[in-house]
Coordinates of C-alpha atoms in Angstrom, one line a residue:
M1 CA 0.2 -0.2 0.0
P2 CA 1.6 3.6 -0.8
S3 CA 1.9 6.4 1.9
A4 CA -0.2 9.0 1.6
F5 CA 2.7 11.5 0.5
Y6 CA 3.3 8.9 -2.3
V7 CA 0.4 9.2 -3.9
P8 CA -0.2 13.1 -4.3
V9 CA 3.8 12.7 -5.6
L10 CA 2.5 10.7 -8.1
I11 CA -0.8 12.1 -9.2
A12 CA 1.8 15.7 -9.4
G13 CA 4.6 14.3 -11.7
M14 CA 1.8 13.6 -13.6
L15 CA -0.1 16.1 -13.6
I16 CA 3.1 18.3 -14.2
T17 CA 5.2 16.0 -17.5
G18 CA 1.9 15.8 -19.1
S19 CA 1.1 19.7 -19.0
S20 CA 4.5 20.3 -19.8
N21 CA 4.7 18.1 -23.1
S22 CA 2.3 20.1 -25.4
L23 CA 3.6 23.2 -23.5
W24 CA 7.1 22.5 -24.2
S25 CA 6.2 21.0 -28.5
K26 CA 4.3 24.3 -29.0
W27 CA 7.2 26.4 -27.0
Q28 CA 10.0 24.3 -29.8
D29 CA 7.2 25.4 -32.8
M30 CA 7.7 29.0 -31.8
Q31 CA 11.6 28.9 -32.0
C32 CA 13.5 31.0 -34.9
V33 CA 15.7 28.7 -37.2
E34 CA 16.4 30.5 -39.9
N35 CA 16.3 34.4 -41.3
C36 CA 15.8 35.0 -37.6
D37 CA 17.9 38.6 -38.0
A38 CA 15.1 39.6 -40.8
E39 CA 13.3 42.5 -39.8
N40 CA 10.2 41.6 -41.7
P41 CA 8.5 39.3 -38.9
A42 CA 7.1 37.4 -41.9
S43 CA 9.7 36.3 -43.5
R44 CA 11.6 34.0 -40.2
V45 CA 11.8 30.2 -40.5
L46 CA 10.0 28.8 -37.1
Y47 CA 11.3 25.2 -36.4
E48 CA 7.9 23.2 -38.4
Q49 CA 9.4 19.8 -38.5
P50 CA 6.8 17.5 -37.3
V51 CA 8.8 13.8 -38.0
W52 CA 11.2 15.1 -36.0
Q53 CA 9.0 15.8 -32.8
T54 CA 7.8 12.4 -33.8
L55 CA 11.3 11.1 -34.0
Q56 CA 11.6 12.4 -30.2
M57 CA 8.3 11.5 -28.8
F58 CA 9.3 7.6 -29.6
L59 CA 13.4 8.1 -28.1
G60 CA 11.3 9.5 -24.8
E61 CA 8.7 6.2 -24.4
M62 CA 12.1 4.2 -25.0
L63 CA 13.8 5.6 -22.0
C64 CA 11.0 2.9 -19.8
F65 CA 13.2 0.7 -21.2
L66 CA 15.1 2.3 -17.9
P67 CA 13.2 1.1 -15.0
V68 CA 13.2 -2.6 -16.6
I69 CA 16.4 -2.8 -17.2
F70 CA 17.2 -1.2 -13.1
T71 CA 14.7 -4.5 -11.9
W72 CA 16.4 -7.1 -14.4
V73 CA 20.1 -5.5 -12.7
R74 CA 18.5 -5.9 -9.2
S75 CA 16.9 -8.9 -9.1
R76 CA 20.3 -10.5 -10.5
R77 CA 22.0 -9.9 -7.3
Q78 CA 18.7 -11.4 -5.5
S79 CA 18.4 -14.9 -4.3
Q80 CA 14.6 -14.5 -5.9
P81 CA 14.4 -13.2 -8.9
L82 CA 12.7 -10.3 -9.1
R83 CA 10.2 -9.3 -12.3
L84 CA 7.6 -6.7 -13.3
P85 CA 3.9 -7.6 -12.5
T86 CA 2.2 -8.1 -15.3
D87 CA -2.4 -7.7 -16.0
S88 CA -2.5 -11.2 -15.9
E89 CA -1.4 -11.6 -12.5
E90 CA -3.4 -8.9 -10.4
E91 CA -4.9 -10.8 -8.0
P92 CA -9.2 -11.6 -8.8
A93 CA -11.8 -9.9 -6.7
A94 CA -13.8 -11.6 -4.0
G95 CA -16.1 -14.5 -5.7
A96 CA -14.9 -14.0 -9.8
K97 CA -13.4 -16.3 -11.4
A98 CA -10.2 -17.3 -11.9
E99 CA -8.8 -16.0 -15.4
I100 CA -7.2 -17.6 -17.3
P101 CA -3.2 -17.4 -17.7
L102 CA -2.7 -15.6 -20.3
Q103 CA 1.1 -16.7 -23.4
H104 CA 3.8 -14.3 -22.6
L105 CA 4.5 -11.7 -24.7
H106 CA 8.6 -13.0 -25.7
G107 CA 10.2 -14.0 -29.4
W108 CA 9.4 -12.8 -32.8
K109 CA 5.5 -12.1 -30.9
V110 CA 7.8 -8.6 -29.6
L111 CA 6.9 -7.8 -33.3
L112 CA 3.1 -7.0 -32.6
L113 CA 3.7 -4.4 -31.0
W114 CA 4.2 -2.3 -34.2
F115 CA 1.3 -2.3 -35.3
P116 CA -0.1 0.2 -32.4
A117 CA 3.9 1.8 -32.8
A118 CA 2.2 2.1 -36.4
C119 CA -0.9 3.7 -35.4
D120 CA 1.0 5.7 -32.9
L121 CA 3.4 7.6 -35.5
T122 CA 1.3 8.3 -37.6
G123 CA -1.5 9.7 -35.0
T124 CA 1.6 11.5 -33.2
T125 CA 2.7 13.2 -36.5
L126 CA -0.4 14.4 -37.7
M127 CA -1.1 15.9 -34.1
N128 CA 1.6 17.3 -34.1
V129 CA 1.3 19.1 -37.7
G130 CA -2.1 20.6 -36.3
L131 CA -0.2 22.1 -33.8
L132 CA 1.7 24.1 -35.3
Y133 CA -2.2 25.5 -36.5
T134 CA -3.7 26.0 -33.3
P135 CA -3.3 27.2 -29.9
V136 CA -1.5 24.3 -27.6
S137 CA -5.5 25.1 -25.3
I138 CA -7.4 24.2 -28.1
Y139 CA -5.0 21.6 -29.1
Q140 CA -5.3 19.9 -25.8
M141 CA -8.7 20.2 -25.8
T142 CA -9.2 18.7 -29.6
R143 CA -7.2 15.6 -28.2
G144 CA -10.5 14.8 -25.9
A145 CA -12.4 14.2 -28.6
L146 CA -10.2 10.3 -28.6
V147 CA -12.7 9.4 -26.3
L148 CA -15.3 9.4 -29.7
F149 CA -13.1 7.6 -32.0
V150 CA -11.9 5.4 -29.2
G151 CA -15.9 4.2 -28.0
V152 CA -17.2 3.0 -31.6
L153 CA -13.9 1.4 -32.9
S154 CA -14.4 -0.5 -29.5
V155 CA -18.1 -1.1 -30.9
I156 CA -17.0 -2.7 -34.4
F157 CA -13.7 -4.4 -33.2
L158 CA -14.0 -5.4 -29.9
R159 CA -17.5 -6.6 -30.6
R160 CA -18.9 -4.3 -27.3
R161 CA -22.4 -2.7 -27.0
L162 CA -22.3 0.8 -25.6
W163 CA -25.9 2.1 -23.8
L164 CA -28.2 5.1 -24.8
Y165 CA -26.3 7.3 -22.3
Q166 CA -23.1 6.4 -23.9
W167 CA -24.1 6.9 -27.1
I168 CA -25.8 10.4 -25.8
S169 CA -22.0 10.9 -24.2
L170 CA -20.6 10.6 -27.5
I171 CA -22.2 13.2 -29.1
T172 CA -21.6 16.1 -26.6
V173 CA -17.9 15.3 -26.7
M174 CA -18.3 16.0 -30.7
A175 CA -20.0 19.3 -29.6
G176 CA -17.5 20.1 -27.4
V177 CA -14.9 19.9 -30.1
S178 CA -17.3 21.9 -32.1
L179 CA -17.1 24.8 -29.8
V180 CA -13.5 24.8 -28.8
G181 CA -12.4 24.8 -33.0
L182 CA -15.0 27.9 -33.4
S183 CA -13.6 29.0 -30.9
G184 CA -10.0 29.0 -31.3
S185 CA -11.1 31.0 -34.9
M186 CA -12.8 33.6 -33.8
V187 CA -10.1 34.6 -30.9
K188 CA -7.5 34.2 -33.3
D189 CA -9.0 36.6 -35.8
A190 CA -10.6 39.2 -33.3
V191 CA -7.0 40.0 -32.3
K192 CA -5.5 39.8 -35.2
E193 CA -8.6 42.5 -36.3
P194 CA -7.9 46.3 -34.5
A195 CA -4.1 45.6 -35.5
A196 CA -5.2 44.9 -39.4
N197 CA -7.1 47.9 -39.2
L198 CA -3.9 50.2 -39.0
F199 CA -2.8 49.6 -41.6
D200 CA -6.0 49.8 -44.0
E201 CA -5.0 52.1 -45.9
I202 CA -1.4 51.1 -47.4
P203 CA -1.3 49.2 -50.2
S204 CA 0.3 45.9 -49.2
S205 CA 2.4 44.2 -52.1
E206 CA 2.8 40.9 -49.8
P207 CA 0.7 38.3 -50.9
V208 CA -2.6 37.8 -48.6
E209 CA -1.8 35.7 -46.0
E210 CA -4.5 32.2 -44.5
P211 CA -7.1 33.8 -42.9
E212 CA -7.0 32.8 -39.4
V213 CA -10.3 30.7 -39.2
T214 CA -8.8 28.6 -42.4
K215 CA -5.3 27.8 -40.7
V216 CA -7.5 27.2 -37.1
L217 CA -9.6 24.8 -38.5
V218 CA -7.4 22.9 -40.9
G219 CA -5.1 22.1 -37.1
V220 CA -8.3 21.6 -36.0
F221 CA -8.8 18.4 -38.6
F222 CA -5.2 17.2 -38.5
I223 CA -5.9 16.7 -34.8
L224 CA -9.4 15.1 -35.1
F225 CA -8.1 12.9 -38.0
A226 CA -5.3 11.7 -35.3
Q227 CA -7.2 10.6 -32.9
I228 CA -8.7 7.6 -35.6
F229 CA -4.9 5.9 -35.1
T230 CA -4.6 7.2 -31.3
A231 CA -7.9 4.8 -31.2
A232 CA -7.0 2.7 -33.2
Q233 CA -3.6 2.2 -31.6
F234 CA -5.8 1.6 -28.1
V235 CA -7.6 -0.9 -30.2
I236 CA -4.9 -2.6 -31.2
E237 CA -3.3 -3.0 -27.8
E238 CA -6.4 -4.0 -26.2
K239 CA -6.7 -6.8 -28.3
I240 CA -2.8 -8.0 -27.9
M241 CA -2.9 -7.4 -23.8
G242 CA -6.1 -10.0 -23.8
R243 CA -4.0 -12.4 -25.2
Y244 CA -0.2 -11.8 -24.4
S245 CA 1.4 -10.7 -20.4
V246 CA 3.8 -8.3 -20.9
A247 CA 4.7 -5.4 -18.3
P248 CA 2.9 -1.8 -19.1
L249 CA 6.7 -0.4 -18.7
V250 CA 8.5 -3.0 -21.3
A251 CA 5.6 -2.3 -23.9
V252 CA 5.3 1.5 -23.9
G253 CA 9.0 0.9 -24.7
F254 CA 9.0 -1.6 -26.9
E255 CA 6.9 0.8 -29.4
G256 CA 9.4 3.6 -28.7
L257 CA 11.3 1.7 -30.0
F258 CA 9.7 0.3 -33.5
G259 CA 8.2 3.9 -33.5
A260 CA 12.1 5.1 -33.7
V261 CA 13.2 2.4 -36.1
S262 CA 10.3 3.0 -38.6
I263 CA 10.8 6.9 -38.4
V264 CA 15.1 5.9 -39.6
L265 CA 13.7 4.2 -42.3
A266 CA 10.8 6.0 -43.5
M267 CA 13.6 9.3 -43.5
P268 CA 14.8 8.5 -47.5
L269 CA 11.8 8.0 -48.4
L270 CA 9.9 11.7 -46.7
A271 CA 13.2 13.2 -47.8
Q272 CA 12.2 12.4 -51.6
Y273 CA 9.1 14.8 -51.0
A274 CA 10.9 17.4 -49.4
S275 CA 9.8 20.1 -51.9
V276 CA 6.1 18.7 -51.7
S277 CA 5.8 20.4 -47.9
P278 CA 9.0 21.4 -46.1
F279 CA 8.2 19.0 -42.9
F280 CA 9.9 16.0 -44.9
D281 CA 12.8 18.0 -45.0
L282 CA 14.3 15.9 -42.8
P283 CA 17.8 17.0 -44.1
R284 CA 16.9 20.5 -43.2
G285 CA 15.6 20.1 -40.5
W286 CA 18.2 18.0 -38.7
H287 CA 20.4 21.5 -39.8
Q288 CA 17.5 23.3 -37.3
M289 CA 18.2 21.5 -34.4
I290 CA 21.3 21.6 -34.3
D291 CA 22.6 24.6 -35.1
T292 CA 19.2 26.4 -32.8
P293 CA 20.0 25.1 -28.9
T294 CA 16.5 25.9 -27.6
V295 CA 15.0 23.3 -30.5
L296 CA 17.5 20.3 -29.2
W297 CA 18.0 20.9 -25.6
S298 CA 13.5 21.5 -25.8
G299 CA 14.0 18.2 -27.1
V300 CA 15.5 16.4 -25.0
V301 CA 13.1 18.3 -22.5
I302 CA 10.4 17.0 -24.1
A303 CA 11.5 13.3 -24.6
L304 CA 12.2 13.0 -20.6
S305 CA 8.9 14.7 -20.1
I306 CA 7.3 12.0 -21.7
S307 CA 9.5 9.2 -20.3
L308 CA 8.5 10.5 -17.2
F309 CA 4.4 10.9 -17.6
N310 CA 3.8 7.9 -18.8
F311 CA 6.1 6.1 -15.9
F312 CA 3.6 8.0 -13.8
G313 CA 0.6 7.9 -15.4
L314 CA 1.0 3.9 -14.9
S315 CA 1.5 4.1 -11.6
V316 CA -1.2 6.6 -10.8
T317 CA -3.3 3.8 -12.4
R318 CA -1.6 0.9 -10.7
H319 CA -1.7 2.5 -7.0
V320 CA -4.8 4.8 -6.6
S321 CA -7.4 4.1 -9.9
A322 CA -7.6 4.1 -14.0
T323 CA -10.2 7.3 -12.3
A324 CA -7.7 9.1 -10.3
R325 CA -6.1 8.9 -13.8
S326 CA -8.3 10.2 -16.1
L327 CA -9.2 13.0 -13.6
T328 CA -5.9 14.1 -13.4
D329 CA -5.5 14.0 -17.0
T330 CA -9.0 15.7 -17.6
C331 CA -6.8 19.0 -15.1
R332 CA -3.7 18.9 -17.2
T333 CA -6.3 20.6 -20.3
L334 CA -7.0 23.0 -17.8
S335 CA -3.4 23.4 -16.1
I336 CA -2.3 23.8 -19.8
W337 CA -5.1 26.6 -21.2
I338 CA -3.7 29.0 -18.0
V339 CA 0.1 28.5 -18.5
S340 CA -0.5 29.8 -21.8
L341 CA -2.8 32.5 -20.8
G342 CA -0.1 33.7 -18.3
L343 CA 2.9 33.6 -20.6
G344 CA 1.0 35.7 -23.5
W345 CA 0.1 32.5 -25.8
E346 CA -3.5 33.8 -25.2
V347 CA -5.2 35.9 -24.8
L348 CA -9.4 35.7 -23.5
V349 CA -11.6 37.5 -25.8
W350 CA -15.5 38.8 -24.2
P351 CA -17.8 36.5 -25.3
I352 CA -15.8 34.9 -27.6
S353 CA -14.0 33.4 -24.9
L354 CA -16.7 31.8 -23.0
L355 CA -17.1 29.6 -25.9
Q356 CA -14.1 27.7 -25.5
V357 CA -15.4 27.5 -21.9
A358 CA -18.8 25.8 -22.5
G359 CA -16.7 23.9 -25.6
F360 CA -14.3 22.5 -22.6
G361 CA -17.2 21.9 -20.0
L362 CA -19.0 19.6 -22.7
L363 CA -15.7 18.2 -23.6
V364 CA -15.4 16.8 -19.5
Y365 CA -18.6 16.3 -19.5
G366 CA -19.0 13.6 -21.8
T367 CA -15.8 12.3 -20.7
F368 CA -16.8 12.0 -17.4
L369 CA -20.5 10.5 -18.4
F370 CA -18.8 7.9 -21.1
N371 CA -16.0 6.1 -18.1
R372 CA -19.6 6.4 -15.5
L373 CA -17.7 9.5 -13.3
V374 CA -21.1 10.9 -12.9
S375 CA -24.4 9.6 -13.1
P376 CA -26.2 10.0 -15.9
P377 CA -29.3 12.0 -16.4
R378 CA -32.7 10.7 -14.8
F379 CA -34.4 10.0 -18.6
L380 CA -31.8 7.9 -19.7
R381 CA -31.4 5.3 -16.3
S382 CA -34.8 3.7 -17.5
T383 CA -32.3 2.5 -20.2
E384 CA -30.2 0.8 -18.7
A385 CA -30.0 -3.4 -18.2
S386 CA -31.2 -3.5 -14.1
P387 CA -29.7 -5.6 -12.0
A388 CA -32.9 -8.5 -12.8
T389 CA -32.2 -9.0 -16.4
P390 CA -28.3 -9.3 -16.2
S391 CA -27.2 -8.7 -20.0
D392 CA -25.2 -11.6 -22.3
D393 CA -22.1 -11.6 -21.0
E394 CA -23.2 -11.3 -17.4
A395 CA -25.6 -14.0 -17.7
E396 CA -22.6 -16.5 -19.3
T397 CA -20.4 -15.3 -16.9
Q398 CA -23.1 -16.1 -14.2
T399 CA -23.3 -19.5 -16.2
L400 CA -19.9 -20.4 -15.5
L401 CA -19.6 -18.9 -12.4
A402 CA -22.0 -22.0 -11.2
E403 CA -20.7 -24.4 -13.5
E404 CA -17.7 -24.5 -12.0
A405 CA -19.5 -24.2 -8.5
L406 CA -21.4 -27.7 -9.3
E407 CA -18.4 -29.7 -10.7
D408 CA -15.9 -28.9 -7.7
T409 CA -18.4 -30.2 -5.1
A410 CA -21.3 -31.6 -6.8
V411 CA -23.7 -29.5 -4.7
L412 CA -23.7 -25.6 -4.0
P413 CA -22.2 -24.2 -1.3
S414 CA -24.3 -21.6 0.7
D415 CA -21.4 -19.3 1.0
L416 CA -19.7 -19.9 -2.4
G417 CA -15.9 -17.4 -2.4
R418 CA -15.7 -17.5 2.0
S419 CA -16.5 -20.7 3.0
G420 CA -13.9 -22.5 1.5
F421 CA -16.0 -26.0 2.0
D422 CA -18.6 -27.6 1.3
V423 CA -20.8 -26.8 4.5
V424 CA -24.0 -29.6 2.6
P425 CA -24.9 -31.9 5.1
P426 CA -23.9 -35.4 4.6
E427 CA -27.5 -36.7 4.2
E428 CA -28.3 -33.2 2.0
H429 CA -26.1 -34.9 -0.9
A430 CA -27.9 -37.2 -3.1
H431 CA -31.0 -34.3 -2.8
H432 CA -29.1 -31.2 -4.2
A433 CA -27.6 -34.1 -6.9
H434 CA -30.7 -34.8 -8.2
S435 CA -31.7 -31.3 -8.0
R436 CA -28.7 -30.3 -9.9
G437 CA -29.8 -32.7 -12.5
S438 CA -33.6 -31.1 -12.3
T439 CA -32.3 -28.3 -12.3
G440 CA -29.3 -27.0 -14.2
P441 CA -26.6 -24.1 -14.1
V442 CA -28.3 -21.5 -15.6
A443 CA -31.3 -22.3 -12.7
A444 CA -28.5 -21.6 -10.4
A445 CA -27.2 -18.8 -12.3
T446 CA -30.5 -16.6 -12.1
A447 CA -31.0 -17.7 -8.3
D448 CA -27.7 -16.8 -7.6
N449 CA -28.3 -13.8 -9.6
E450 CA -32.0 -13.3 -7.4
A451 CA -29.6 -13.7 -4.1
R452 CA -27.7 -11.2 -5.1
V453 CA -30.9 -8.5 -5.8

């Protein structure tokens, strides 16, 4: 059991490192790397290399191997070897059926993690492109649409069923994302308009720039499109984890390794499209990063921050709960917005900023409602399955539990899961055996369900 001081440290560490990931990435995008002495700000070249930023993220994930290596080295020096616990080794709940042991993920099977790494590579690169066109708070809030795509893909590929209140929560998330994207574009136009009015009478020889609303909406589109690949990554990971046993930090480290190798192998191919977009001009991006110390060292900080964020996030899930991790992640979005306002990267414009506040509120409520962190509205509660009418999965689970109990004792114990021995008198064994043949496991499951009610 963790100490009272250890849990706040984990939550604070997750909040700080999670916020710094996005803030440092946005600060890196704002660094001038070429023509920095030009008097015209439009002639200066900023650091716009989303592929290199994705690579530094994967390098940060590879650092998750360090605690694994430390644990392995320490176990070699002790009489009893230590190893990282896996999800399959968690103690089952009281009265629950013991899970079937999972196969250990080793050998060539480790390459299965290359599939989620490829989805992570694509999604992160698209999000880095979107971050170039959007404020950091809009970027972070738009990423909240992930729950929408995860829910849809879970229904399609994992054969899960969503209740009505969960579908309504996904629609709520969509409405929140729409308000956040709209408010971001309107705020940037409102800030840019007063400065532009001062020079209305002066003819400009420069080409007309793309409207700010268009840039922000393009960035929001990239971020939303990236969530499809991130949701696919989560679904594939759940498929793999449901069949194989692997420590979470090991899985993150391997995904970082496979993602970094994929980028290195794709560099010659991407360099051929350097004339199409500067995002693929990787040799130029390499010189920009090496020749600009602020870009180089900020990349090192981002890699370390991502590594620590994964460690703190997994530790919060293990020692506290997944609910605490979800709440902390929501606070991370709010803290990013507050810091960006304090740094002057964004401004509050009345009443446009109320749209962003409302959109953020809808995002938080929709996410909490989907994860059942808040109670559904009254008119939706009647659509949920009542305890007296269990779902097919619950009925199957109860049937399996009943079958296991009957096969082990030939009778149904009155206190299954707690007594540890057969409490039925010997003279009643024959009666219970006869009852078993007439009722069957389905009736036993129904009786057990009525007892729970």
